[in-house]
Amino acid sequence: MKQITALLMAIMLTLCLLKVKGGDASVVFNLEGGNGVNSVPLTVSLAVNGGISGASVNIIYDYKKVKLAGWEKGAALNCDIISVDDNGFGQLRLVFCASDGYVRGTGELLRLMFDRLPGNPEASFDSVVYVKIDNKAVFDTSYREAAYSSSPGILSFTASKDSFTSEKYTIDIDAGLITDIPPMTTAEEFRAAIGCPVTLSPEGEYITTGTVVTAMTDGVEYICTAVVSGDVNGNGKNDAADYIIVRRIILRMIMPDDIESLAADLNGNGRIDAADYILLRRRIMRQE
Ligand SMILES: [Ca+2]
Ligand SMILES: [Ca+2]
């Protein structure tokens, strides 16, 4: 029986200029076979957890063996295909985005139909389907840090840009707190250690216990209160005033509020006691 083969081509896929605003994104190309001698569907799927504000994908194919016959949009994603431009010489450019600006979800983005051109020898499906993605084709100068890996048909991205995170401090978005901030942390140092732009209220030389930090990333606003270790009186430093307050807290002469309690618990064990008092005294003595 004559072998019916669906494909005889090499499709080179090159992907570039994906703008990822935080989170991870991956694009999966899947070349299907076996649904006809002359026509080959290529599905392009996307998995995005951080939102892509807009993207273009360039695909290069062997125009001597196949041609683009048409395309249709997948339904699974929050995404619109803006255009599919084929120059007829093996270069195909896809542009897509979502109506609200951010592509989300996982699923099929679009399906491209390639037709085999007549006159090409038939070949087996297994040996001729060939998908290649060029790592070097991915670039985006707006990335603070981007890493990607590819295996045949899959390209994934990780971008740390614009996420409300910090390697230095502890950010608890649910509790609305940023803790583990050392005394005398300047606003400049603080901003450098946060993964996205923030506004500070009040805006002073130092971050203080009680500074309200507002971050906007991926269209979502986060508001957190800063807690500077040992800074109970809210001037950003560890000083004699803090020492007096901590002593009064331990002696139960005053009742601190939640934020003050966190600032006074220098060793972070959930209690305010002599150990915190000693730590604070040592810090103040070192500064003098
Ligand atoms: Ca203080
Ligand atoms: Ca403690």
PDB file of C-alpha atoms and ligand atoms in Angstrom:
ATOM      1  CA  MET A   1       0.000   0.000   0.000  1.00  0.00           C
ATOM      2  CA  LYS A   2       1.282   3.273  -0.963  1.00  0.00           C
ATOM      3  CA  GLN A   3       2.226   5.223   2.017  1.00  0.00           C
ATOM      4  CA  ILE A   4       0.229   8.346   2.405  1.00  0.00           C
ATOM      5  CA  THR A   5       2.300  10.990   3.962  1.00  0.00           C
ATOM      6  CA  ALA A   6       1.169  14.323   5.080  1.00  0.00           C
ATOM      7  CA  LEU A   7       4.339  16.270   5.141  1.00  0.00           C
ATOM      8  CA  LEU A   8       7.505  17.029   3.360  1.00  0.00           C
ATOM      9  CA  MET A   9       8.958  20.146   4.701  1.00  0.00           C
ATOM     10  CA  ALA A  10      11.214  21.767   7.075  1.00  0.00           C
ATOM     11  CA  ILE A  11       9.641  24.609   8.971  1.00  0.00           C
ATOM     12  CA  MET A  12      11.953  26.914  10.693  1.00  0.00           C
ATOM     13  CA  LEU A  13      10.369  28.838  13.456  1.00  0.00           C
ATOM     14  CA  THR A  14      11.896  31.910  14.872  1.00  0.00           C
ATOM     15  CA  LEU A  15      10.346  33.732  17.678  1.00  0.00           C
ATOM     16  CA  CYS A  16      11.119  37.198  18.759  1.00  0.00           C
ATOM     17  CA  LEU A  17       9.987  40.219  20.686  1.00  0.00           C
ATOM     18  CA  LEU A  18       7.757  38.777  23.299  1.00  0.00           C
ATOM     19  CA  LYS A  19       7.089  41.440  25.867  1.00  0.00           C
ATOM     20  CA  VAL A  20       6.524  39.774  29.164  1.00  0.00           C
ATOM     21  CA  LYS A  21       5.510  41.846  32.173  1.00  0.00           C
ATOM     22  CA  GLY A  22       6.515  39.554  34.975  1.00  0.00           C
ATOM     23  CA  GLY A  23       5.710  35.951  35.489  1.00  0.00           C
ATOM     24  CA  ASP A  24       6.320  33.229  33.007  1.00  0.00           C
ATOM     25  CA  ALA A  25       5.210  32.697  29.476  1.00  0.00           C
ATOM     26  CA  SER A  26       5.765  29.927  27.046  1.00  0.00           C
ATOM     27  CA  VAL A  27       4.835  29.375  23.445  1.00  0.00           C
ATOM     28  CA  VAL A  28       4.322  25.879  22.135  1.00  0.00           C
ATOM     29  CA  PHE A  29       4.328  25.010  18.462  1.00  0.00           C
ATOM     30  CA  ASN A  30       2.770  21.763  17.490  1.00  0.00           C
ATOM     31  CA  LEU A  31       2.906  20.486  13.983  1.00  0.00           C
ATOM     32  CA  GLU A  32       0.230  17.919  13.403  1.00  0.00           C
ATOM     33  CA  GLY A  33       0.266  15.315  10.736  1.00  0.00           C
ATOM     34  CA  GLY A  34      -2.000  12.672   9.318  1.00  0.00           C
ATOM     35  CA  ASN A  35      -5.013  14.712   8.331  1.00  0.00           C
ATOM     36  CA  GLY A  36      -4.431  14.824   4.627  1.00  0.00           C
ATOM     37  CA  VAL A  37      -1.726  14.614   2.059  1.00  0.00           C
ATOM     38  CA  ASN A  38      -1.384  18.231   1.232  1.00  0.00           C
ATOM     39  CA  SER A  39      -2.384  20.208   4.245  1.00  0.00           C
ATOM     40  CA  VAL A  40      -0.632  20.575   7.547  1.00  0.00           C
ATOM     41  CA  PRO A  41      -1.978  22.457  10.532  1.00  0.00           C
ATOM     42  CA  LEU A  42       0.468  24.179  12.832  1.00  0.00           C
ATOM     43  CA  THR A  43      -1.003  25.165  16.166  1.00  0.00           C
ATOM     44  CA  VAL A  44       0.525  27.900  18.243  1.00  0.00           C
ATOM     45  CA  SER A  45      -0.346  27.670  21.906  1.00  0.00           C
ATOM     46  CA  LEU A  46       0.519  29.981  24.724  1.00  0.00           C
ATOM     47  CA  ALA A  47       0.710  29.586  28.486  1.00  0.00           C
ATOM     48  CA  VAL A  48       0.915  32.874  30.346  1.00  0.00           C
ATOM     49  CA  ASN A  49       0.624  33.529  34.047  1.00  0.00           C
ATOM     50  CA  GLY A  50       1.959  37.027  34.184  1.00  0.00           C
ATOM     51  CA  GLY A  51       0.377  38.729  31.214  1.00  0.00           C
ATOM     52  CA  ILE A  52       1.873  39.705  27.910  1.00  0.00           C
ATOM     53  CA  SER A  53       1.003  43.223  26.947  1.00  0.00           C
ATOM     54  CA  GLY A  54       1.622  42.614  23.287  1.00  0.00           C
ATOM     55  CA  ALA A  55       3.749  40.287  21.263  1.00  0.00           C
ATOM     56  CA  SER A  56       4.899  39.537  17.806  1.00  0.00           C
ATOM     57  CA  VAL A  57       6.029  36.170  16.591  1.00  0.00           C
ATOM     58  CA  ASN A  58       8.056  35.677  13.462  1.00  0.00           C
ATOM     59  CA  ILE A  59       7.914  32.322  11.774  1.00  0.00           C
ATOM     60  CA  ILE A  60      10.183  31.341   8.953  1.00  0.00           C
ATOM     61  CA  TYR A  61       9.132  28.436   6.744  1.00  0.00           C
ATOM     62  CA  ASP A  62      10.415  26.708   3.670  1.00  0.00           C
ATOM     63  CA  TYR A  63       8.430  28.534   0.989  1.00  0.00           C
ATOM     64  CA  LYS A  64       9.653  26.218  -1.761  1.00  0.00           C
ATOM     65  CA  LYS A  65       7.856  23.317  -0.146  1.00  0.00           C
ATOM     66  CA  VAL A  66       4.858  24.776   1.624  1.00  0.00           C
ATOM     67  CA  LYS A  67       2.683  27.846   1.558  1.00  0.00           C
ATOM     68  CA  LEU A  68       0.390  29.404   4.106  1.00  0.00           C
ATOM     69  CA  ALA A  69      -3.165  28.466   3.162  1.00  0.00           C
ATOM     70  CA  GLY A  70      -4.972  30.216   5.983  1.00  0.00           C
ATOM     71  CA  TRP A  71      -5.308  30.582   9.690  1.00  0.00           C
ATOM     72  CA  GLU A  72      -7.902  30.656  12.408  1.00  0.00           C
ATOM     73  CA  LYS A  73      -7.952  31.969  15.935  1.00  0.00           C
ATOM     74  CA  GLY A  74      -8.000  29.652  18.902  1.00  0.00           C
ATOM     75  CA  ALA A  75     -10.674  30.220  21.512  1.00  0.00           C
ATOM     76  CA  ALA A  76      -9.014  29.304  24.758  1.00  0.00           C
ATOM     77  CA  LEU A  77      -7.134  32.465  25.563  1.00  0.00           C
ATOM     78  CA  ASN A  78      -7.833  36.016  26.544  1.00  0.00           C
ATOM     79  CA  CYS A  79      -6.097  37.145  23.397  1.00  0.00           C
ATOM     80  CA  ASP A  80      -6.816  38.714  20.033  1.00  0.00           C
ATOM     81  CA  ILE A  81      -4.852  38.099  16.878  1.00  0.00           C
ATOM     82  CA  ILE A  82      -4.220  41.486  15.361  1.00  0.00           C
ATOM     83  CA  SER A  83      -2.587  40.358  12.173  1.00  0.00           C
ATOM     84  CA  VAL A  84      -0.974  37.486  10.367  1.00  0.00           C
ATOM     85  CA  ASP A  85       1.279  38.811   7.613  1.00  0.00           C
ATOM     86  CA  ASP A  86       2.850  36.422   5.161  1.00  0.00           C
ATOM     87  CA  ASN A  87       5.393  37.846   2.738  1.00  0.00           C
ATOM     88  CA  GLY A  88       5.171  34.800   0.483  1.00  0.00           C
ATOM     89  CA  PHE A  89       8.873  34.148   0.789  1.00  0.00           C
ATOM     90  CA  GLY A  90       8.946  32.160   3.945  1.00  0.00           C
ATOM     91  CA  GLN A  91       8.430  34.905   6.482  1.00  0.00           C
ATOM     92  CA  LEU A  92       5.346  35.086   8.576  1.00  0.00           C
ATOM     93  CA  ARG A  93       4.692  37.667  11.247  1.00  0.00           C
ATOM     94  CA  LEU A  94       2.027  37.278  13.904  1.00  0.00           C
ATOM     95  CA  VAL A  95       0.931  40.116  16.143  1.00  0.00           C
ATOM     96  CA  PHE A  96      -1.371  39.546  19.047  1.00  0.00           C
ATOM     97  CA  CYS A  97      -2.590  41.203  22.231  1.00  0.00           C
ATOM     98  CA  ALA A  98      -5.645  41.236  24.470  1.00  0.00           C
ATOM     99  CA  SER A  99      -8.376  43.855  24.438  1.00  0.00           C
ATOM    100  CA  ASP A 100      -7.540  44.864  27.994  1.00  0.00           C
ATOM    101  CA  GLY A 101      -3.825  44.878  27.259  1.00  0.00           C
ATOM    102  CA  TYR A 102      -2.841  41.683  29.001  1.00  0.00           C
ATOM    103  CA  VAL A 103      -2.832  38.230  27.526  1.00  0.00           C
ATOM    104  CA  ARG A 104      -3.781  35.623  30.092  1.00  0.00           C
ATOM    105  CA  GLY A 105      -4.438  31.941  30.302  1.00  0.00           C
ATOM    106  CA  THR A 106      -3.351  28.783  28.671  1.00  0.00           C
ATOM    107  CA  GLY A 107      -4.507  27.421  25.395  1.00  0.00           C
ATOM    108  CA  GLU A 108      -4.478  27.534  21.668  1.00  0.00           C
ATOM    109  CA  LEU A 109      -3.627  30.917  20.263  1.00  0.00           C
ATOM    110  CA  LEU A 110      -4.090  30.184  16.612  1.00  0.00           C
ATOM    111  CA  ARG A 111      -3.935  27.475  14.008  1.00  0.00           C
ATOM    112  CA  LEU A 112      -1.983  28.046  10.814  1.00  0.00           C
ATOM    113  CA  MET A 113      -2.684  25.886   7.790  1.00  0.00           C
ATOM    114  CA  PHE A 114       0.213  25.077   5.521  1.00  0.00           C
ATOM    115  CA  ASP A 115      -0.336  23.448   2.151  1.00  0.00           C
ATOM    116  CA  ARG A 116       2.277  21.329   0.519  1.00  0.00           C
ATOM    117  CA  LEU A 117       3.271  22.648  -2.866  1.00  0.00           C
ATOM    118  CA  PRO A 118       2.991  20.231  -5.789  1.00  0.00           C
ATOM    119  CA  GLY A 119       6.063  18.597  -7.215  1.00  0.00           C
ATOM    120  CA  ASN A 120       7.729  17.807  -3.946  1.00  0.00           C
ATOM    121  CA  PRO A 121       8.659  14.228  -3.238  1.00  0.00           C
ATOM    122  CA  GLU A 122       6.755  12.613  -0.462  1.00  0.00           C
ATOM    123  CA  ALA A 123       8.567  11.838   2.697  1.00  0.00           C
ATOM    124  CA  SER A 124       7.688  10.178   5.949  1.00  0.00           C
ATOM    125  CA  PHE A 125       6.125  12.262   8.636  1.00  0.00           C
ATOM    126  CA  ASP A 126       8.649  11.361  11.296  1.00  0.00           C
ATOM    127  CA  SER A 127      11.719  12.268   9.342  1.00  0.00           C
ATOM    128  CA  VAL A 128      10.723  15.592   7.862  1.00  0.00           C
ATOM    129  CA  VAL A 129       8.834  17.465  10.526  1.00  0.00           C
ATOM    130  CA  TYR A 130      11.312  19.807  11.928  1.00  0.00           C
ATOM    131  CA  VAL A 131      10.745  22.715  14.229  1.00  0.00           C
ATOM    132  CA  LYS A 132      13.510  24.962  15.319  1.00  0.00           C
ATOM    133  CA  ILE A 133      13.478  28.016  17.486  1.00  0.00           C
ATOM    134  CA  ASP A 134      16.463  30.262  17.613  1.00  0.00           C
ATOM    135  CA  ASN A 135      17.267  31.363  21.151  1.00  0.00           C
ATOM    136  CA  LYS A 136      19.219  34.330  19.892  1.00  0.00           C
ATOM    137  CA  ALA A 137      16.173  35.674  18.119  1.00  0.00           C
ATOM    138  CA  VAL A 138      14.564  36.534  21.425  1.00  0.00           C
ATOM    139  CA  PHE A 139      15.377  39.962  22.647  1.00  0.00           C
ATOM    140  CA  ASP A 140      13.677  42.652  24.577  1.00  0.00           C
ATOM    141  CA  THR A 141      15.639  45.525  25.993  1.00  0.00           C
ATOM    142  CA  SER A 142      12.925  46.251  28.535  1.00  0.00           C
ATOM    143  CA  TYR A 143      13.758  43.054  30.385  1.00  0.00           C
ATOM    144  CA  ARG A 144      15.553  43.566  33.628  1.00  0.00           C
ATOM    145  CA  GLU A 145      16.308  39.907  33.621  1.00  0.00           C
ATOM    146  CA  ALA A 146      15.116  37.349  31.175  1.00  0.00           C
ATOM    147  CA  ALA A 147      15.891  33.736  30.907  1.00  0.00           C
ATOM    148  CA  TYR A 148      14.500  31.283  28.497  1.00  0.00           C
ATOM    149  CA  SER A 149      15.073  27.780  27.469  1.00  0.00           C
ATOM    150  CA  SER A 150      13.977  25.988  24.397  1.00  0.00           C
ATOM    151  CA  SER A 151      13.427  22.476  23.352  1.00  0.00           C
ATOM    152  CA  PRO A 152      11.971  21.571  19.974  1.00  0.00           C
ATOM    153  CA  GLY A 153       8.737  23.462  19.642  1.00  0.00           C
ATOM    154  CA  ILE A 154       8.754  25.062  23.052  1.00  0.00           C
ATOM    155  CA  LEU A 155      10.146  28.345  24.191  1.00  0.00           C
ATOM    156  CA  SER A 156       9.609  29.604  27.687  1.00  0.00           C
ATOM    157  CA  PHE A 157      10.399  32.876  29.357  1.00  0.00           C
ATOM    158  CA  THR A 158      10.950  33.988  32.866  1.00  0.00           C
ATOM    159  CA  ALA A 159      11.099  37.658  33.607  1.00  0.00           C
ATOM    160  CA  SER A 160      11.610  39.225  36.972  1.00  0.00           C
ATOM    161  CA  LYS A 161      10.608  42.634  35.707  1.00  0.00           C
ATOM    162  CA  ASP A 162       7.761  44.439  37.400  1.00  0.00           C
ATOM    163  CA  SER A 163       6.963  41.995  40.110  1.00  0.00           C
ATOM    164  CA  PHE A 164       6.348  43.252  43.622  1.00  0.00           C
ATOM    165  CA  THR A 165       9.064  41.196  45.252  1.00  0.00           C
ATOM    166  CA  SER A 166      12.341  41.737  47.039  1.00  0.00           C
ATOM    167  CA  GLU A 167      15.310  39.551  47.801  1.00  0.00           C
ATOM    168  CA  LYS A 168      16.256  41.767  50.759  1.00  0.00           C
ATOM    169  CA  TYR A 169      12.969  42.317  52.517  1.00  0.00           C
ATOM    170  CA  THR A 170       9.979  40.146  53.287  1.00  0.00           C
ATOM    171  CA  ILE A 171       6.868  41.261  51.423  1.00  0.00           C
ATOM    172  CA  ASP A 172       3.608  39.797  52.663  1.00  0.00           C
ATOM    173  CA  ILE A 173       0.989  41.072  50.233  1.00  0.00           C
ATOM    174  CA  ASP A 174      -1.915  39.420  52.084  1.00  0.00           C
ATOM    175  CA  ALA A 175      -0.937  40.981  55.409  1.00  0.00           C
ATOM    176  CA  GLY A 176       0.027  44.254  53.721  1.00  0.00           C
ATOM    177  CA  LEU A 177       3.456  44.294  55.359  1.00  0.00           C
ATOM    178  CA  ILE A 178       7.072  44.698  54.335  1.00  0.00           C
ATOM    179  CA  THR A 179       9.345  43.508  57.133  1.00  0.00           C
ATOM    180  CA  ASP A 180      13.049  42.783  57.679  1.00  0.00           C
ATOM    181  CA  ILE A 181      13.993  46.334  56.721  1.00  0.00           C
ATOM    182  CA  PRO A 182      17.186  47.388  58.533  1.00  0.00           C
ATOM    183  CA  PRO A 183      17.319  50.783  60.285  1.00  0.00           C
ATOM    184  CA  MET A 184      18.672  53.694  58.251  1.00  0.00           C
ATOM    185  CA  THR A 185      17.604  52.179  54.953  1.00  0.00           C
ATOM    186  CA  THR A 186      17.424  55.081  52.535  1.00  0.00           C
ATOM    187  CA  ALA A 187      14.537  55.499  50.122  1.00  0.00           C
ATOM    188  CA  GLU A 188      17.021  54.991  47.312  1.00  0.00           C
ATOM    189  CA  GLU A 189      18.324  51.709  48.752  1.00  0.00           C
ATOM    190  CA  PHE A 190      14.785  50.557  49.365  1.00  0.00           C
ATOM    191  CA  ARG A 191      13.648  51.251  45.814  1.00  0.00           C
ATOM    192  CA  ALA A 192      16.671  49.449  44.410  1.00  0.00           C
ATOM    193  CA  ALA A 193      15.729  46.329  46.364  1.00  0.00           C
ATOM    194  CA  ILE A 194      12.109  46.190  45.164  1.00  0.00           C
ATOM    195  CA  GLY A 195      11.253  44.618  41.825  1.00  0.00           C
ATOM    196  CA  CYS A 196       8.943  47.378  40.571  1.00  0.00           C
ATOM    197  CA  PRO A 197       8.413  51.131  40.924  1.00  0.00           C
ATOM    198  CA  VAL A 198       6.899  52.192  44.245  1.00  0.00           C
ATOM    199  CA  THR A 199       5.643  55.392  45.811  1.00  0.00           C
ATOM    200  CA  LEU A 200       6.447  56.088  49.449  1.00  0.00           C
ATOM    201  CA  SER A 201       4.366  58.025  51.925  1.00  0.00           C
ATOM    202  CA  PRO A 202       5.895  59.880  53.596  1.00  0.00           C
ATOM    203  CA  GLU A 203       8.837  60.262  51.273  1.00  0.00           C
ATOM    204  CA  GLY A 204      11.856  61.031  53.440  1.00  0.00           C
ATOM    205  CA  GLU A 205      15.526  60.258  53.728  1.00  0.00           C
ATOM    206  CA  TYR A 206      14.893  56.917  55.425  1.00  0.00           C
ATOM    207  CA  ILE A 207      12.228  54.267  55.220  1.00  0.00           C
ATOM    208  CA  THR A 208      10.450  54.358  58.579  1.00  0.00           C
ATOM    209  CA  THR A 209       8.175  52.027  60.445  1.00  0.00           C
ATOM    210  CA  GLY A 210       4.786  53.105  59.135  1.00  0.00           C
ATOM    211  CA  THR A 211       5.912  54.246  55.681  1.00  0.00           C
ATOM    212  CA  VAL A 212       3.131  53.335  53.262  1.00  0.00           C
ATOM    213  CA  VAL A 213       4.515  51.662  50.151  1.00  0.00           C
ATOM    214  CA  THR A 214       2.326  51.605  47.051  1.00  0.00           C
ATOM    215  CA  ALA A 215       3.339  49.429  44.136  1.00  0.00           C
ATOM    216  CA  MET A 216       1.690  49.182  40.749  1.00  0.00           C
ATOM    217  CA  THR A 217       2.532  46.160  38.680  1.00  0.00           C
ATOM    218  CA  ASP A 218       0.622  44.393  35.915  1.00  0.00           C
ATOM    219  CA  GLY A 219      -2.216  46.848  36.432  1.00  0.00           C
ATOM    220  CA  VAL A 220      -2.712  45.817  40.041  1.00  0.00           C
ATOM    221  CA  GLU A 221      -2.082  48.160  42.960  1.00  0.00           C
ATOM    222  CA  TYR A 222      -0.525  46.815  46.135  1.00  0.00           C
ATOM    223  CA  ILE A 223      -0.348  48.799  49.360  1.00  0.00           C
ATOM    224  CA  CYS A 224       1.901  47.692  52.195  1.00  0.00           C
ATOM    225  CA  THR A 225       3.177  49.212  55.414  1.00  0.00           C
ATOM    226  CA  ALA A 226       6.911  49.139  56.056  1.00  0.00           C
ATOM    227  CA  VAL A 227       8.277  47.819  59.335  1.00  0.00           C
ATOM    228  CA  VAL A 228      11.844  48.855  60.129  1.00  0.00           C
ATOM    229  CA  SER A 229      13.489  46.590  62.656  1.00  0.00           C
ATOM    230  CA  GLY A 230      13.845  48.322  66.035  1.00  0.00           C
ATOM    231  CA  ASP A 231      12.320  51.577  64.794  1.00  0.00           C
ATOM    232  CA  VAL A 232       9.313  51.788  67.057  1.00  0.00           C
ATOM    233  CA  ASN A 233       8.927  55.577  66.989  1.00  0.00           C
ATOM    234  CA  GLY A 234       8.932  55.735  63.203  1.00  0.00           C
ATOM    235  CA  ASN A 235      11.952  57.863  62.292  1.00  0.00           C
ATOM    236  CA  GLY A 236      13.812  55.154  60.394  1.00  0.00           C
ATOM    237  CA  LYS A 237      16.655  54.886  62.918  1.00  0.00           C
ATOM    238  CA  ASN A 238      17.368  52.853  66.021  1.00  0.00           C
ATOM    239  CA  ASP A 239      17.891  55.394  68.752  1.00  0.00           C
ATOM    240  CA  ALA A 240      17.367  56.191  72.414  1.00  0.00           C
ATOM    241  CA  ALA A 241      13.680  56.930  71.893  1.00  0.00           C
ATOM    242  CA  ASP A 242      13.113  53.398  70.560  1.00  0.00           C
ATOM    243  CA  TYR A 243      15.047  51.999  73.499  1.00  0.00           C
ATOM    244  CA  ILE A 244      12.819  53.784  75.985  1.00  0.00           C
ATOM    245  CA  ILE A 245       9.650  52.654  74.189  1.00  0.00           C
ATOM    246  CA  VAL A 246      10.776  49.001  74.032  1.00  0.00           C
ATOM    247  CA  ARG A 247      11.581  49.088  77.752  1.00  0.00           C
ATOM    248  CA  ARG A 248       8.118  50.483  78.494  1.00  0.00           C
ATOM    249  CA  ILE A 249       6.509  47.812  76.326  1.00  0.00           C
ATOM    250  CA  ILE A 250       8.372  45.103  78.246  1.00  0.00           C
ATOM    251  CA  LEU A 251       7.341  46.675  81.550  1.00  0.00           C
ATOM    252  CA  ARG A 252       3.740  46.798  80.232  1.00  0.00           C
ATOM    253  CA  MET A 253       3.634  50.520  80.720  1.00  0.00           C
ATOM    254  CA  ILE A 254       2.438  50.999  77.124  1.00  0.00           C
ATOM    255  CA  MET A 255       0.568  48.810  74.672  1.00  0.00           C
ATOM    256  CA  PRO A 256       2.053  48.895  71.183  1.00  0.00           C
ATOM    257  CA  ASP A 257      -0.094  48.536  68.086  1.00  0.00           C
ATOM    258  CA  ASP A 258       0.540  45.713  65.609  1.00  0.00           C
ATOM    259  CA  ILE A 259       3.070  47.604  63.518  1.00  0.00           C
ATOM    260  CA  GLU A 260       4.978  48.861  66.579  1.00  0.00           C
ATOM    261  CA  SER A 261       4.989  45.324  67.971  1.00  0.00           C
ATOM    262  CA  LEU A 262       6.611  44.005  64.817  1.00  0.00           C
ATOM    263  CA  ALA A 263       9.233  46.768  64.911  1.00  0.00           C
ATOM    264  CA  ALA A 264       9.972  46.110  68.599  1.00  0.00           C
ATOM    265  CA  ASP A 265      10.406  42.368  68.073  1.00  0.00           C
ATOM    266  CA  LEU A 266      13.979  42.683  66.840  1.00  0.00           C
ATOM    267  CA  ASN A 267      14.770  38.977  66.890  1.00  0.00           C
ATOM    268  CA  GLY A 268      11.472  38.124  65.229  1.00  0.00           C
ATOM    269  CA  ASN A 269      10.397  35.420  67.652  1.00  0.00           C
ATOM    270  CA  GLY A 270       6.916  36.829  68.173  1.00  0.00           C
ATOM    271  CA  ARG A 271       7.604  38.184  71.680  1.00  0.00           C
ATOM    272  CA  ILE A 272       8.937  41.471  72.926  1.00  0.00           C
ATOM    273  CA  ASP A 273      11.258  40.827  75.821  1.00  0.00           C
ATOM    274  CA  ALA A 274      14.724  41.412  77.249  1.00  0.00           C
ATOM    275  CA  ALA A 275      16.404  39.754  74.268  1.00  0.00           C
ATOM    276  CA  ASP A 276      14.997  42.436  71.924  1.00  0.00           C
ATOM    277  CA  TYR A 277      15.968  45.125  74.384  1.00  0.00           C
ATOM    278  CA  ILE A 278      19.568  43.886  74.487  1.00  0.00           C
ATOM    279  CA  LEU A 279      19.753  43.656  70.695  1.00  0.00           C
ATOM    280  CA  LEU A 280      18.473  47.204  70.360  1.00  0.00           C
ATOM    281  CA  ARG A 281      20.961  48.496  72.933  1.00  0.00           C
ATOM    282  CA  ARG A 282      23.831  46.847  71.075  1.00  0.00           C
ATOM    283  CA  ARG A 283      22.743  48.383  67.796  1.00  0.00           C
ATOM    284  CA  ILE A 284      22.505  51.860  69.306  1.00  0.00           C
ATOM    285  CA  MET A 285      25.919  51.498  70.961  1.00  0.00           C
ATOM    286  CA  ARG A 286      27.472  50.398  67.667  1.00  0.00           C
ATOM    287  CA  GLN A 287      26.077  53.474  65.946  1.00  0.00           C
ATOM    288  CA  GLU A 288      27.518  55.850  68.547  1.00  0.00           C
TER     289      GLU A 288
HETATM  290 CA    CA B   1      13.510  55.163  65.720  1.00  0.00          CA
HETATM  291 CA    CA B   2      11.529  39.141  70.310  1.00  0.00          CA
END
